[in-house]
Backbone as CSV, one residue per row, in Angstrom:
resi,resn,N_x,N_y,N_z,CA_x,CA_y,CA_z,C_x,C_y,C_z
1,GLU,4.701,-0.255,2.332,3.834,-1.445,1.060,4.889,-2.521,2.228
2,LEU,3.777,-3.475,2.027,4.596,-4.882,2.779,3.909,-6.191,1.583
3,ASN,4.902,-6.328,0.124,4.889,-6.548,-0.604,5.259,-7.658,-0.983
4,ARG,6.874,-7.801,0.174,7.150,-9.150,-0.582,7.600,-9.494,1.452
5,PRO,7.674,-10.714,2.031,8.337,-11.211,3.177,10.265,-10.005,3.930
6,MET,9.526,-10.325,4.571,11.029,-9.837,5.582,11.665,-10.149,6.555
7,LYS,12.728,-9.754,7.233,12.738,-10.073,8.044,12.182,-8.865,9.390
8,SER,12.332,-9.460,10.428,12.280,-8.302,11.581,12.700,-6.923,11.602
9,THR,14.051,-7.430,11.135,15.789,-6.014,11.588,14.721,-5.309,10.453
10,GLU,14.268,-5.812,8.932,13.794,-4.533,8.169,12.727,-4.179,8.658
11,PHE,11.624,-4.964,9.459,10.019,-4.603,9.070,10.287,-2.838,10.181
12,LEU,11.018,-3.244,10.960,11.593,-1.988,11.771,11.235,-0.736,11.116
13,ILE,12.838,-1.380,10.466,14.041,-0.215,9.496,12.962,0.392,8.745
14,ILE,12.031,-0.115,7.493,10.589,0.426,7.634,9.956,0.948,8.387
15,THR,9.634,0.564,9.157,8.657,1.244,9.822,9.427,2.427,10.406
16,ILE,10.636,2.824,10.682,11.038,3.767,11.459,11.142,4.829,10.880
17,SER,11.418,4.597,9.428,11.617,5.987,7.925,10.257,6.211,8.015
18,ALA,9.752,5.640,7.831,8.036,6.303,7.503,7.839,7.181,8.821
19,LEU,8.058,6.364,9.718,7.756,7.143,10.783,8.311,8.365,10.990
20,TYR,9.641,8.719,10.574,10.265,9.968,11.063,9.876,10.218,9.314
21,GLU,10.119,9.846,8.413,9.126,10.725,6.834,7.316,11.903,7.514
22,GLU,7.138,11.132,8.347,5.721,12.041,9.049,6.378,12.501,10.252
23,ILE,7.078,12.720,10.379,7.274,13.450,11.826,8.025,14.687,11.218
24,SER,8.510,14.165,9.898,8.785,15.674,9.241,8.609,16.592,8.262
25,ARG,6.971,16.174,7.778,6.136,16.148,7.265,5.796,17.326,7.769
26,ARG,5.621,16.790,9.183,4.364,17.291,9.964,5.125,18.639,11.026
27,MET,6.029,18.648,11.712,7.093,19.032,12.016,6.548,18.556,13.595
28,ILE,7.004,17.564,14.032,6.843,17.121,14.670,8.297,17.793,16.222
29,LYS,7.508,18.287,16.488,9.061,17.753,18.023,9.217,17.302,18.717
30,ILE,10.893,16.175,18.227,11.676,15.625,18.881,12.967,15.816,19.485
31,SER,13.373,15.282,20.742,14.438,15.904,20.794,15.998,15.346,19.616
32,SER,17.184,16.352,19.961,17.792,16.467,18.712,18.383,15.034,19.230
33,GLU,18.989,14.490,20.005,19.588,13.353,19.879,18.706,12.028,18.939
34,MET,17.697,12.004,19.590,16.974,11.415,18.569,16.482,10.665,17.304
35,GLU,16.821,12.354,17.287,16.628,13.135,15.203,17.793,12.628,14.939
36,GLU,19.479,12.865,15.527,20.656,12.509,14.946,20.847,11.022,15.051
37,ARG,20.105,9.468,15.454,19.914,8.602,15.305,19.024,8.566,14.204
38,LEU,17.639,9.503,14.195,16.758,8.760,13.267,17.255,9.179,11.648
39,GLU,18.429,10.358,11.059,19.286,10.812,10.537,19.494,9.617,9.783
40,ALA,20.238,9.241,10.551,21.761,8.300,10.099,20.891,7.782,10.616
41,LEU,20.466,6.790,10.629,19.056,5.637,10.318,18.652,5.576,8.558
42,TYR,18.148,6.665,8.638,17.275,6.976,7.260,18.116,7.345,6.156
43,SER,19.759,8.050,6.451,20.580,7.959,5.305,20.865,6.950,4.999
44,LEU,21.210,5.412,6.044,21.307,4.101,5.568,20.336,3.798,4.782
45,THR,18.976,3.777,5.303,17.764,2.725,3.648,18.643,3.274,2.398
46,GLU,18.109,5.177,2.869,17.844,5.409,1.296,19.249,4.737,0.507
47,ILE,19.859,4.581,0.977,21.116,3.736,0.209,21.157,2.639,0.119
48,THR,20.764,1.836,0.397,20.143,0.624,0.279,19.675,0.112,-0.494
49,GLU,18.383,0.882,-0.003,17.292,0.485,-1.245,17.861,0.864,-2.514
50,LEU,19.055,1.823,-3.290,19.388,2.105,-3.905,20.017,1.137,-4.965
51,ALA,20.435,-0.278,-3.672,20.519,-1.614,-4.429,19.618,-2.038,-4.386
52,GLN,19.072,-1.662,-4.194,17.545,-3.159,-4.154,17.784,-4.515,-3.376
53,GLY,17.821,-3.802,-2.544,17.561,-4.930,-0.847,18.318,-4.074,0.355
54,TYR,18.570,-4.806,0.925,19.374,-4.052,2.416,20.705,-5.170,2.683
55,PRO,21.287,-5.368,2.266,22.077,-6.329,2.581,22.786,-6.397,3.841
56,ASP,23.066,-4.745,3.235,24.449,-4.094,4.664,23.387,-4.674,5.539
57,ILE,21.832,-3.936,6.201,21.973,-3.537,7.238,20.706,-5.233,8.172
58,ALA,21.041,-5.769,6.964,20.148,-7.195,7.603,20.412,-8.150,9.263
59,ASN,22.190,-7.315,9.218,22.607,-8.044,10.747,22.614,-6.614,11.376
60,LEU,22.214,-5.913,11.421,21.021,-4.611,12.785,21.102,-5.480,13.459
61,ASN,21.111,-4.725,14.737,21.128,-5.173,16.218,19.247,-5.385,16.213
62,TYR,18.738,-6.258,16.505,16.933,-6.284,16.524,17.138,-6.093,17.398
63,GLY,17.576,-6.274,18.789,17.422,-5.737,20.143,17.107,-3.580,20.182
64,ARG,18.167,-3.243,19.304,18.430,-1.989,19.708,17.213,-1.563,18.920
65,LEU,16.985,-2.398,17.029,16.111,-1.888,16.491,14.545,-1.236,17.038
66,LEU,14.246,-2.087,18.094,12.916,-2.076,18.864,13.517,-1.090,19.819
67,ASN,14.493,-1.291,20.537,14.626,-0.151,21.376,14.158,1.198,21.456
68,LEU,15.023,1.699,19.688,14.717,2.987,18.893,13.356,3.486,18.635
69,PHE,12.766,1.842,18.027,11.261,1.991,17.859,10.340,2.611,18.832
70,ARG,10.252,2.193,20.173,9.886,2.254,20.919,9.827,3.583,21.618
71,GLU,11.494,3.699,21.832,11.724,5.287,22.380,11.404,6.423,21.193
72,LEU,11.393,6.050,19.933,10.619,7.313,19.237,9.023,7.335,19.234
73,VAL,8.354,6.557,19.718,6.930,6.329,19.704,6.931,7.370,21.371
74,LYS,7.475,6.890,22.146,7.356,7.869,23.278,7.592,9.280,23.057
75,GLU,8.271,9.468,22.227,8.946,11.159,22.157,7.744,11.430,21.630
76,VAL,7.255,11.034,20.852,6.070,10.950,19.103,4.897,11.862,20.067
77,ILE,4.946,10.496,21.011,3.032,10.932,21.897,3.206,12.015,23.150
78,TYR,4.253,12.320,23.948,4.871,12.402,24.017,5.614,13.845,24.688
79,SER,5.347,15.007,24.653,6.042,16.093,24.862,7.018,16.807,25.766
80,LYS,7.781,17.037,26.311,8.034,17.814,27.031,7.996,19.485,27.772
81,VAL,6.837,19.451,28.590,6.574,20.811,29.089,7.227,21.081,30.250
82,ASN,7.908,22.365,30.494,8.467,22.899,31.961,9.141,21.410,32.699
83,GLY,9.371,20.395,31.765,10.209,19.503,32.076,9.492,18.000,32.646
84,LYS,7.705,18.396,32.118,7.569,16.882,32.269,6.865,16.600,31.444
85,GLU,6.837,15.214,31.012,6.260,15.023,30.695,4.579,15.636,29.922
86,VAL,3.786,15.425,28.863,3.089,15.857,28.522,2.051,15.279,27.394
87,GLU,0.931,14.374,27.466,0.570,13.844,26.469,0.130,14.838,25.135
88,ARG,0.517,15.067,24.157,-0.023,15.317,22.745,-0.571,14.630,22.144
89,PHE,-0.658,13.369,21.437,-1.308,12.473,20.743,-2.156,11.197,21.565
90,ASN,-3.121,10.586,21.805,-3.659,9.231,21.693,-2.674,8.310,21.472
91,GLY,-1.621,8.129,20.632,-1.077,7.198,19.592,-0.913,7.146,18.809
92,ILE,-0.373,6.412,17.603,-0.007,6.043,16.878,-0.499,5.413,15.587
93,ILE,-1.248,5.529,14.385,-1.865,4.526,13.972,-1.000,4.064,12.546
94,LEU,-0.462,3.132,12.283,1.274,2.420,11.528,0.044,1.358,10.601
95,HIS,-0.068,1.440,8.998,-1.179,1.415,7.991,-0.068,0.872,7.057
96,TYR,-0.068,-1.187,7.049,0.720,-1.663,6.138,-0.027,-2.331,4.977
97,ASP,0.371,-2.010,3.458,-0.562,-2.447,2.402,-0.176,-3.550,1.617
98,ASN,-0.399,-4.077,0.837,-0.372,-4.693,-0.341,0.403,-6.148,0.436
99,LEU,0.054,-6.945,1.211,0.149,-7.708,1.617,-0.519,-9.131,0.727
100,ASP,-1.566,-8.855,-0.212,-2.226,-9.554,-0.217,-1.069,-10.055,-2.066
101,ASN,-0.310,-9.177,-2.172,1.134,-8.925,-2.957,1.803,-10.683,-3.132
102,ILE,2.165,-11.296,-1.728,3.445,-11.824,-1.213,2.811,-13.010,-1.013
103,LYS,2.806,-13.968,-1.980,2.246,-15.539,-2.867,3.010,-16.401,-1.507
104,ASP,3.724,-15.991,-1.337,4.812,-17.218,0.194,3.937,-17.193,1.254
105,TYR,2.601,-18.360,1.351,1.849,-17.740,3.156,3.429,-18.339,3.744
106,TYR,3.679,-18.954,3.888,4.762,-19.755,4.770,5.442,-18.674,4.910
107,ALA,6.355,-18.055,4.045,7.307,-16.572,4.716,6.506,-15.987,5.643
108,LEU,5.544,-15.411,4.601,4.216,-14.507,5.373,4.396,-14.456,7.234
109,PHE,3.556,-16.233,7.321,3.547,-16.721,8.400,4.701,-16.643,9.282
110,GLN,5.803,-16.336,8.912,6.933,-16.696,9.181,7.520,-15.393,9.541
111,MET,7.102,-14.169,9.090,7.197,-12.855,9.434,6.457,-12.316,10.696
112,MET,5.464,-13.093,10.574,4.211,-12.439,11.659,4.648,-13.003,12.715
113,GLY,5.459,-14.387,12.959,5.727,-14.690,14.000,7.134,-13.577,14.723
114,GLU,7.917,-13.295,13.328,9.493,-12.222,14.020,8.744,-11.303,14.224
115,ILE,7.483,-10.794,14.119,7.577,-9.085,14.640,6.713,-9.076,15.762
116,ARG,6.296,-10.236,16.281,5.479,-9.788,17.502,5.594,-9.285,17.841
117,ASP,6.936,-9.428,18.707,7.285,-8.213,19.486,7.487,-7.052,19.628
118,VAL,7.116,-6.431,17.666,7.012,-4.890,18.093,5.505,-4.511,17.976
119,LEU,4.762,-6.098,17.083,3.196,-5.181,17.471,2.703,-4.832,19.193
120,LEU,3.834,-5.338,20.257,3.120,-5.741,21.486,3.487,-4.308,21.722
121,THR,4.377,-3.374,20.900,4.119,-1.783,21.532,3.145,-0.868,21.831
122,GLY,3.181,-0.426,23.177,2.046,0.179,24.180,1.489,1.436,22.891
123,LYS,0.682,2.119,23.185,0.321,2.829,22.090,0.195,3.021,20.696
124,VAL,-0.282,2.151,20.012,0.361,2.136,18.188,-0.621,0.646,18.411
125,VAL,-1.513,1.191,16.517,-2.371,0.177,16.529,-1.617,-0.077,15.314
126,PHE,-1.391,-1.562,14.627,-0.938,-1.691,14.028,-2.027,-2.657,12.328
127,PHE,-2.363,-1.843,11.441,-2.762,-1.974,10.616,-2.519,-3.398,9.485
128,PHE,-2.859,-4.519,8.832,-2.001,-5.119,8.008,-3.291,-4.905,6.665
129,VAL,-3.381,-5.247,5.792,-4.216,-4.778,4.583,-3.823,-6.118,4.210
130,GLY,-4.733,-7.268,3.656,-4.433,-8.255,2.586,-6.033,-8.855,2.163
131,ASN,-5.619,-10.086,2.205,-6.854,-10.901,0.911,-7.768,-11.497,2.142
132,LYS,-8.191,-12.818,1.899,-8.864,-13.139,2.741,-7.739,-14.579,3.303
133,TYR,-6.727,-14.309,3.233,-6.168,-15.455,3.335,-5.191,-14.713,4.473
134,LEU,-5.133,-13.485,4.684,-4.415,-13.089,6.246,-4.573,-13.501,7.235
135,PRO,-6.056,-13.616,7.653,-6.586,-13.832,8.641,-6.011,-14.975,8.859
136,GLN,-5.907,-16.265,8.266,-5.603,-17.797,8.312,-4.402,-17.839,8.752
137,ILE,-4.110,-17.123,8.034,-2.161,-17.594,8.271,-1.594,-16.401,9.471
138,ILE,-2.437,-15.654,10.399,-2.156,-14.942,11.450,-2.706,-15.875,12.573
139,GLY,-4.069,-15.926,12.077,-4.435,-17.834,13.390,-3.903,-19.033,13.423
140,ALA,-3.003,-19.222,12.761,-2.512,-20.444,12.675,-1.515,-20.078,13.886
141,LYS,-0.836,-18.820,14.587,0.027,-19.228,15.269,-0.437,-18.706,16.216
142,GLU,-1.138,-19.585,17.620,-1.094,-19.297,17.925,-1.118,-17.774,19.342
143,ASN,0.278,-17.618,19.407,0.806,-16.980,20.217,1.051,-15.682,19.709
144,VAL,0.689,-15.151,17.684,0.764,-14.279,17.413,-1.210,-13.333,17.267
145,ARG,-1.716,-14.801,17.270,-3.201,-14.129,16.919,-3.744,-14.141,17.491
146,GLN,-3.648,-13.919,19.015,-4.064,-13.283,20.943,-3.588,-12.085,20.664
147,ILE,-2.495,-11.496,19.875,-2.571,-9.613,19.518,-3.373,-9.401,18.622
148,PHE,-4.552,-10.064,17.532,-4.357,-9.307,16.582,-6.071,-9.461,17.412
149,THR,-6.692,-7.935,16.751,-8.512,-8.189,16.836,-8.943,-9.573,16.109
150,MET,-10.489,-10.175,16.429,-10.696,-10.878,15.496,-11.904,-10.854,16.170
151,PRO,-13.252,-11.154,14.857,-12.438,-11.503,13.718,-12.179,-10.515,12.615
152,PRO,-11.814,-10.108,11.651,-11.063,-9.289,10.961,-12.058,-8.155,10.110
153,MET,-11.845,-6.605,10.623,-12.142,-5.952,9.040,-12.540,-6.727,7.604
154,GLU,-13.887,-6.795,7.515,-13.266,-6.994,6.439,-13.876,-6.169,5.334
155,VAL,-13.632,-5.255,4.465,-14.417,-4.617,3.326,-14.982,-5.054,2.125
156,PRO,-16.157,-5.063,2.204,-17.632,-5.829,1.009,-16.578,-5.186,-0.533
157,HIS,-17.304,-5.942,-1.606,-16.583,-5.302,-2.651,-17.395,-3.897,-2.945
158,LEU,-17.039,-2.985,-3.696,-17.710,-1.857,-4.060,-18.989,-1.967,-4.876
159,SER,-20.074,-1.151,-4.742,-21.313,-0.853,-5.945,-20.860,-0.481,-7.178
160,PHE,-20.896,-0.644,-8.151,-20.925,0.507,-9.006,-21.221,1.942,-9.177
161,GLU,-22.096,2.038,-8.198,-22.218,3.406,-7.845,-21.078,4.297,-6.740
162,ASP,-20.102,3.450,-5.953,-19.644,3.419,-5.092,-18.422,3.466,-5.824
163,ILE,-18.272,2.712,-6.744,-17.199,3.699,-7.199,-16.770,4.828,-8.237
164,LYS,-17.737,4.620,-9.318,-18.400,6.075,-9.517,-18.467,7.402,-8.508
165,ASN,-18.786,7.132,-8.194,-18.091,8.350,-6.817,-17.398,8.335,-6.160
166,ILE,-16.445,7.915,-6.183,-14.736,7.713,-5.909,-14.416,8.125,-6.898
167,LEU,-14.483,8.021,-7.627,-13.575,9.004,-9.229,-14.492,10.132,-9.632
168,GLU,-15.722,10.166,-8.869,-15.741,11.265,-9.721,-15.309,12.536,-8.341
169,LYS,-14.971,12.082,-7.048,-14.612,13.189,-6.105,-13.013,12.983,-6.105
170,ARG,-12.454,11.793,-6.734,-11.197,11.614,-7.479,-10.789,13.257,-8.215
171,ILE,-11.628,12.842,-9.724,-11.621,13.545,-10.566,-11.245,15.589,-9.933
172,ASP,-13.087,15.677,-8.843,-12.797,17.255,-8.414,-11.134,17.344,-7.027
173,TYR,-10.696,16.482,-7.010,-9.402,17.351,-6.326,-8.515,17.395,-7.245
174,LEU,-8.481,17.245,-8.339,-7.293,16.840,-8.671,-7.880,18.329,-10.599
175,LYS,-8.691,18.260,-10.783,-9.234,19.378,-11.546,-8.693,20.752,-11.722
176,THR,-8.495,21.383,-12.280,-7.710,22.260,-13.057,-8.631,23.431,-12.657
177,LYS,-10.369,23.325,-13.502,-11.393,24.410,-13.445,-11.612,23.752,-13.257
178,ASP,-13.434,24.497,-12.666,-14.725,23.884,-12.542,-15.553,23.173,-13.105
179,LYS,-15.429,23.003,-14.024,-16.054,21.393,-14.708,-15.415,21.336,-15.883
180,PRO,-14.537,19.934,-15.167,-14.045,19.750,-15.730,-14.480,18.574,-16.471
181,THR,-13.678,18.338,-17.498,-14.619,16.914,-19.028,-13.831,15.236,-18.355
182,PHE,-14.946,14.553,-17.954,-14.460,13.376,-18.094,-13.718,12.619,-18.515
183,PRO,-12.621,11.299,-18.284,-12.104,10.692,-19.323,-13.137,10.098,-19.843
184,HIS,-14.282,9.324,-19.532,-15.107,8.485,-20.277,-15.842,8.741,-19.423
185,THR,-17.510,7.845,-20.599,-18.693,7.846,-20.125,-19.118,6.838,-18.919
186,ASP,-19.709,6.744,-18.568,-20.952,5.920,-17.280,-20.868,4.484,-17.814
187,LYS,-21.075,4.236,-19.641,-21.032,2.437,-19.849,-20.190,2.290,-19.772
188,ALA,-18.666,3.468,-19.995,-16.928,2.341,-20.245,-17.151,1.975,-19.425
189,LEU,-16.844,3.615,-18.122,-16.980,2.580,-16.616,-17.300,1.518,-16.165
190,LYS,-19.079,1.085,-16.755,-19.766,0.304,-16.219,-18.923,-0.733,-16.858
191,LEU,-18.416,-1.186,-17.855,-17.914,-2.451,-18.777,-16.488,-2.246,-18.002
192,LEU,-15.788,-1.732,-17.992,-15.036,-2.342,-17.515,-15.301,-2.554,-15.371
193,PHE,-16.223,-2.280,-15.036,-16.564,-2.667,-13.587,-17.296,-4.097,-14.074
194,ASN,-17.399,-4.030,-15.168,-17.900,-5.797,-15.186,-16.898,-6.322,-15.486
195,ILE,-15.901,-6.170,-16.522,-14.333,-7.001,-16.596,-13.892,-7.245,-15.685
196,HIS,-13.847,-6.957,-14.652,-13.071,-6.750,-12.899,-13.654,-6.769,-12.175
197,ASN,-14.716,-7.208,-12.444,-15.744,-7.580,-11.277,-15.639,-7.036,-10.100
198,GLY,-15.999,-5.201,-10.182,-15.736,-4.191,-9.540,-14.252,-4.201,-8.125
199,ASN,-13.173,-4.681,-9.185,-12.062,-4.247,-7.936,-11.633,-3.119,-9.122
200,LEU,-11.418,-2.239,-7.924,-11.009,-0.492,-8.095,-9.911,-0.668,-8.884
201,ARG,-9.277,-1.440,-8.162,-7.204,-1.013,-8.755,-7.264,-1.764,-10.295
202,ASP,-7.846,-2.116,-10.664,-7.840,-3.613,-11.717,-8.151,-2.430,-13.083
203,ILE,-9.646,-1.468,-12.434,-10.610,-0.327,-13.071,-9.401,0.819,-13.084
204,LEU,-9.162,1.430,-12.577,-8.089,2.151,-12.377,-7.038,2.669,-13.738
205,LYS,-6.452,0.919,-13.761,-5.294,0.529,-14.472,-5.332,0.474,-15.792
206,SER,-7.198,0.303,-15.964,-7.468,-0.269,-17.586,-8.175,1.405,-17.617
207,LEU,-8.069,2.294,-16.896,-8.622,3.213,-16.940,-7.184,4.109,-17.999
208,THR,-6.124,3.812,-17.137,-4.790,4.348,-17.352,-4.137,3.972,-18.602
209,ASN,-4.290,2.646,-18.514,-4.455,2.152,-20.253,-4.970,2.942,-21.094
210,ALA,-6.010,2.832,-21.026,-6.971,3.493,-22.205,-6.719,4.866,-22.353
211,VAL,-6.296,5.767,-21.588,-6.100,6.944,-21.527,-4.613,7.126,-22.532
212,GLY,-3.362,6.386,-22.173,-2.515,5.967,-22.556,-2.575,5.722,-23.889
213,GLU,-3.525,5.668,-24.488,-3.742,4.991,-25.940,-3.664,5.779,-27.191
214,LEU,-5.152,6.845,-26.083,-5.317,8.075,-27.506,-3.982,8.767,-27.474
215,PRO,-4.115,8.906,-29.287,-3.194,10.642,-29.383,-3.038,11.568,-28.697
216,PRO,-1.863,12.219,-28.998,-1.746,13.751,-28.670,-3.338,14.754,-29.033
217,SER,-3.585,15.540,-27.706,-4.934,16.062,-28.284,-5.084,17.529,-28.043
218,ASN,-4.929,18.552,-28.709,-6.029,19.540,-27.547,-6.556,19.857,-26.750
219,THR,-7.634,18.698,-27.408,-9.245,18.636,-26.152,-8.974,17.857,-25.497
220,PRO,-9.987,18.140,-25.056,-10.525,16.087,-24.243,-11.043,15.752,-24.953
221,ILE,-10.579,14.030,-24.615,-12.006,12.740,-25.269,-11.884,12.384,-24.329
222,LYS,-13.115,12.358,-24.356,-14.328,11.215,-23.468,-14.326,10.530,-24.493
223,ILE,-14.070,8.773,-23.464,-13.859,7.080,-23.589,-15.031,6.787,-23.863
224,GLU,-15.733,6.722,-25.115,-16.865,6.024,-25.203,-16.835,4.212,-24.529
225,VAL,-17.858,3.455,-25.177,-17.313,2.256,-24.558,-17.045,1.565,-25.993
226,GLU,-17.240,1.166,-27.305,-16.117,1.012,-28.100,-15.400,1.420,-28.349
227,LEU,-14.698,3.146,-27.838,-13.587,3.050,-28.114,-12.500,2.620,-26.875
228,MET,-13.171,2.699,-25.452,-12.328,1.851,-24.386,-11.740,0.244,-25.032
229,LYS,-13.286,-0.323,-25.526,-12.756,-1.645,-25.962,-11.349,-1.592,-27.119
230,ASP,-11.856,-0.436,-28.015,-10.385,0.008,-29.009,-8.933,-0.251,-28.803
231,LEU,-9.582,0.539,-27.721,-7.998,1.097,-26.836,-7.558,-0.368,-26.387
232,LEU,-8.280,-1.270,-25.518,-7.439,-1.900,-24.471,-7.273,-3.412,-25.281
233,PHE,-8.067,-3.346,-26.179,-7.760,-4.587,-27.746,-6.688,-4.293,-28.132
234,LYS,-5.726,-3.146,-28.502,-3.989,-2.580,-29.294,-3.955,-3.301,-28.306
235,ARG,-4.103,-2.956,-26.565,-3.122,-2.556,-26.010,-2.972,-4.150,-25.731
236,LEU,-3.571,-4.752,-25.842,-3.626,-6.423,-24.770,-2.993,-6.864,-26.713
237,GLU,-3.102,-6.473,-27.727,-2.802,-6.970,-28.797,-1.063,-6.663,-29.262
238,ARG,-0.512,-5.204,-28.481,1.294,-5.189,-28.157,1.492,-5.173,-27.458
239,GLU,1.151,-5.895,-26.346,1.636,-6.369,-25.214,2.141,-8.010,-24.751
240,ILE,0.344,-8.517,-25.238,0.493,-9.668,-24.813,0.275,-10.377,-26.348
241,LEU,-0.771,-10.442,-27.002,-0.768,-11.445,-28.004,-0.073,-11.435,-29.165
242,SER,0.667,-10.363,-29.341,1.670,-10.167,-30.588,2.566,-10.941,-30.329
243,LYS,2.823,-11.272,-28.670,4.476,-12.292,-28.440,3.889,-13.838,-28.649
244,LEU,2.826,-13.982,-28.890,2.508,-15.875,-28.836,3.019,-16.250,-30.191
245,THR,3.471,-17.235,-29.848,3.565,-17.868,-30.776,2.024,-18.746,-31.699
246,ASP,1.962,-19.025,-32.669,0.864,-19.664,-33.033,-0.115,-20.386,-32.365
247,ILE,0.942,-21.911,-32.136,-0.112,-22.458,-31.118,-0.447,-22.601,-29.529
248,GLU,0.591,-20.801,-29.043,0.446,-20.543,-27.930,-1.394,-19.786,-27.852
249,ARG,-0.832,-19.246,-29.074,-2.095,-18.049,-29.565,-3.257,-19.114,-29.673
250,GLY,-3.168,-20.767,-30.421,-4.526,-21.414,-30.691,-5.188,-21.672,-29.564
251,VAL,-4.067,-22.250,-28.372,-4.142,-23.130,-27.207,-5.472,-22.071,-25.996
252,LEU,-4.870,-20.351,-26.016,-5.473,-19.664,-25.633,-6.750,-19.624,-26.364
253,ILE,-7.318,-19.120,-27.368,-8.371,-19.148,-27.705,-9.426,-20.438,-27.703
254,SER,-9.295,-21.733,-27.573,-9.787,-23.019,-27.454,-9.992,-22.416,-25.968
255,MET,-9.069,-22.381,-24.842,-9.654,-22.026,-23.127,-10.943,-21.138,-23.568
256,ILE,-10.980,-20.054,-24.323,-11.821,-18.839,-24.423,-13.057,-19.696,-24.478
């Protein structure tokens, strides 16, 4: 996740840490020396994450971190067989999400400039996922724009049927019995689709909020349209409207 601007050192640290987690999870063999170096760095990031930031590691040497990253990439892609390097992967894909949460566009612009050398690492494909403004921010710096594939890939808005199918697959993966009870009707889902203009993340959040408002029950409850409206309005009343003054509420109603 890249949901805030960060220095190039921090970007490298979270990238190396994520790679190390994947290496451990998939039991990819790397040298014991590299494993020791990664374990030391990973332990340091865990400690600093508890402190809500990276104040102790901000001054780590950028050049050494970049070399560590590139050495790690090489060890993942190539393995040694009888003393010879043999390619076991074509490359590494790194996916960075939530850049649309960064509202300071100038800070994001600066960050992209700082990590340019990282992005030039061979055998690595970098994906950055953000909103429609991200390509403009990247394109504002010529030496950064040159290393990106342009024009960017754009994901179109999902249709109601797309979202319905996604949720059906999600429930199918999570089910504990052959015929699970869906927590909502198609009409209730259509209501959320219209409210959130097809934004899947917001639809899922509203579904979660609605289910969370339901009373404890020994049997599954399927949320109909009217129940969905009632549940979400109760939550809206409790978390937002109840905290407004009479004047604020009057202004809101006038705006609506």
